[in-house]
Amino acid sequence: MVNVNVSVIQDPFGQHDPVSEKYFFFLSNRAELALSRGWFCFIWSDVNVFAYLRELDGLNKAFLVVLNFGKDTTTDLSLVSELPDTLTVHLSTLPISQKTFSKSRILTSQGQGLLLEY
């Protein structure tokens, strides 16, 4: 987490490069309170995917973070009753044209991270 009181951030990995995924994640993290100050709730892990929620009490939106560390896969989170049936793509570390996912069919590629809003 980046301290909001820091005036200079030294990051050689591209968080200031406008075409970098890290740049977009950095901006999202600072703009979305649920990401920087919300609580963490683990909901899923298997051989390929790790998924968790970021929520903040009192806000009308939350985020599902899906990280694929394995092979291309489809994750079914239909058993997670707290999630709505449709999730909106807020950010992806790989270019995708899909703007929404059904919670029962979240497709991720190897090395991909998804930030899904609900």
Short mmCIF file of C-alpha atoms in Angstrom, two decimals:
data_model
loop_
_atom_site.label_atom_id
_atom_site.label_comp_id
_atom_site.label_asym_id
_atom_site.label_seq_id
_atom_site.Cartn_x
_atom_site.Cartn_y
_atom_site.Cartn_z
CA MET A 1 0.00 0.00 0.00
CA VAL A 2 1.22 3.49 -0.79
CA ASN A 3 1.17 6.01 2.03
CA VAL A 4 -0.96 9.00 0.96
CA ASN A 5 1.47 11.36 2.73
CA VAL A 6 4.40 10.35 0.53
CA SER A 7 5.17 13.07 -2.02
CA VAL A 8 7.60 11.07 -4.16
CA ILE A 9 7.14 7.44 -5.12
CA GLN A 10 10.11 5.60 -6.54
CA ASP A 11 8.95 2.74 -8.73
CA PRO A 12 11.02 1.55 -11.67
CA PHE A 13 8.33 -0.92 -12.72
CA GLY A 14 6.07 1.43 -14.63
CA GLN A 15 3.45 2.84 -12.31
CA HIS A 16 4.06 6.25 -13.93
CA ASP A 17 3.97 4.88 -17.49
CA PRO A 18 0.47 5.62 -18.88
CA VAL A 19 0.36 2.36 -20.86
CA SER A 20 1.43 0.14 -17.97
CA GLU A 21 -1.07 -2.11 -16.20
CA LYS A 22 0.72 -1.25 -12.96
CA TYR A 23 0.01 2.43 -13.65
CA PHE A 24 -3.73 1.77 -14.02
CA PHE A 25 -3.78 -0.45 -10.92
CA PHE A 26 -1.87 2.22 -8.99
CA LEU A 27 -4.42 4.87 -10.00
CA SER A 28 -7.36 2.57 -9.20
CA ASN A 29 -5.87 1.71 -5.82
CA ARG A 30 -5.57 5.37 -4.88
CA ALA A 31 -9.01 6.29 -6.24
CA GLU A 32 -11.01 3.41 -4.74
CA LEU A 33 -11.29 3.42 -0.96
CA ALA A 34 -12.31 -0.23 -0.88
CA LEU A 35 -8.97 -1.19 -2.43
CA SER A 36 -6.79 0.91 -0.17
CA ARG A 37 -8.74 0.79 3.09
CA GLY A 38 -11.32 -1.94 2.70
CA TRP A 39 -11.29 -5.31 4.37
CA PHE A 40 -9.96 -8.45 2.73
CA CYS A 41 -12.12 -11.56 2.43
CA PHE A 42 -10.65 -14.72 0.92
CA ILE A 43 -13.21 -16.61 -1.19
CA TRP A 44 -11.44 -19.03 -3.54
CA SER A 45 -8.20 -20.78 -4.38
CA ASP A 46 -7.30 -23.78 -6.47
CA VAL A 47 -4.27 -24.94 -8.44
CA ASN A 48 -4.56 -21.98 -10.84
CA VAL A 49 -6.56 -19.16 -9.26
CA PHE A 50 -6.61 -17.13 -6.05
CA ALA A 51 -9.62 -14.83 -5.51
CA TYR A 52 -10.61 -12.43 -2.77
CA LEU A 53 -13.01 -9.56 -2.07
CA ARG A 54 -12.20 -5.99 -1.09
CA GLU A 55 -15.10 -4.16 0.55
CA LEU A 56 -15.55 -1.18 2.80
CA ASP A 57 -18.59 -0.84 5.05
CA GLY A 58 -20.83 2.01 3.94
CA LEU A 59 -19.75 2.04 0.28
CA ASN A 60 -22.19 0.92 -2.38
CA LYS A 61 -19.58 -0.96 -4.43
CA ALA A 62 -16.96 -3.60 -3.82
CA PHE A 63 -14.34 -5.51 -5.78
CA LEU A 64 -13.52 -9.10 -6.58
CA VAL A 65 -9.84 -9.66 -7.33
CA VAL A 66 -9.06 -12.78 -9.39
CA LEU A 67 -5.40 -13.73 -9.91
CA ASN A 68 -4.39 -16.58 -12.20
CA PHE A 69 -0.99 -18.03 -11.31
CA GLY A 70 -1.44 -21.24 -13.31
CA LYS A 71 -2.95 -22.30 -16.62
CA ASP A 72 -5.80 -20.72 -18.60
CA THR A 73 -8.96 -21.62 -16.72
CA THR A 74 -12.60 -20.87 -16.02
CA THR A 75 -13.54 -20.25 -12.39
CA ASP A 76 -17.04 -20.91 -11.07
CA LEU A 77 -17.91 -18.76 -8.05
CA SER A 78 -21.65 -19.48 -8.16
CA LEU A 79 -21.48 -20.92 -4.62
CA VAL A 80 -20.43 -17.50 -3.26
CA SER A 81 -23.86 -16.12 -2.41
CA GLU A 82 -22.51 -12.65 -1.54
CA LEU A 83 -21.60 -12.01 -5.19
CA PRO A 84 -24.16 -10.77 -7.72
CA ASP A 85 -24.67 -12.88 -10.84
CA THR A 86 -22.90 -10.34 -13.08
CA LEU A 87 -19.58 -8.61 -12.35
CA THR A 88 -18.20 -5.61 -14.27
CA VAL A 89 -14.58 -5.49 -15.43
CA HIS A 90 -12.83 -2.57 -13.73
CA LEU A 91 -9.30 -3.57 -14.77
CA SER A 92 -7.47 -6.46 -16.41
CA THR A 93 -3.73 -6.98 -16.63
CA LEU A 94 -4.22 -8.43 -20.12
CA PRO A 95 -6.21 -6.82 -22.93
CA ILE A 96 -9.75 -8.23 -23.06
CA SER A 97 -12.87 -7.09 -24.89
CA GLN A 98 -15.28 -8.58 -22.38
CA LYS A 99 -16.89 -5.94 -20.13
CA THR A 100 -18.78 -8.26 -17.77
CA PHE A 101 -18.45 -11.77 -16.38
CA SER A 102 -21.00 -14.15 -14.96
CA LYS A 103 -19.85 -15.25 -11.51
CA SER A 104 -20.24 -18.85 -12.68
CA ARG A 105 -17.89 -18.40 -15.64
CA ILE A 106 -14.86 -16.16 -15.00
CA LEU A 107 -12.25 -16.85 -17.67
CA THR A 108 -8.63 -15.97 -16.93
CA SER A 109 -5.40 -16.59 -18.80
CA GLN A 110 -2.08 -17.62 -17.31
CA GLY A 111 -0.62 -14.66 -15.42
CA GLN A 112 -3.77 -12.56 -15.69
CA GLY A 113 -5.27 -10.48 -12.93
CA LEU A 114 -8.84 -9.19 -12.96
CA LEU A 115 -10.39 -6.47 -10.85
CA LEU A 116 -14.16 -6.95 -11.05
CA GLU A 117 -16.57 -4.42 -9.58
CA TYR A 118 -19.98 -5.15 -8.10
#
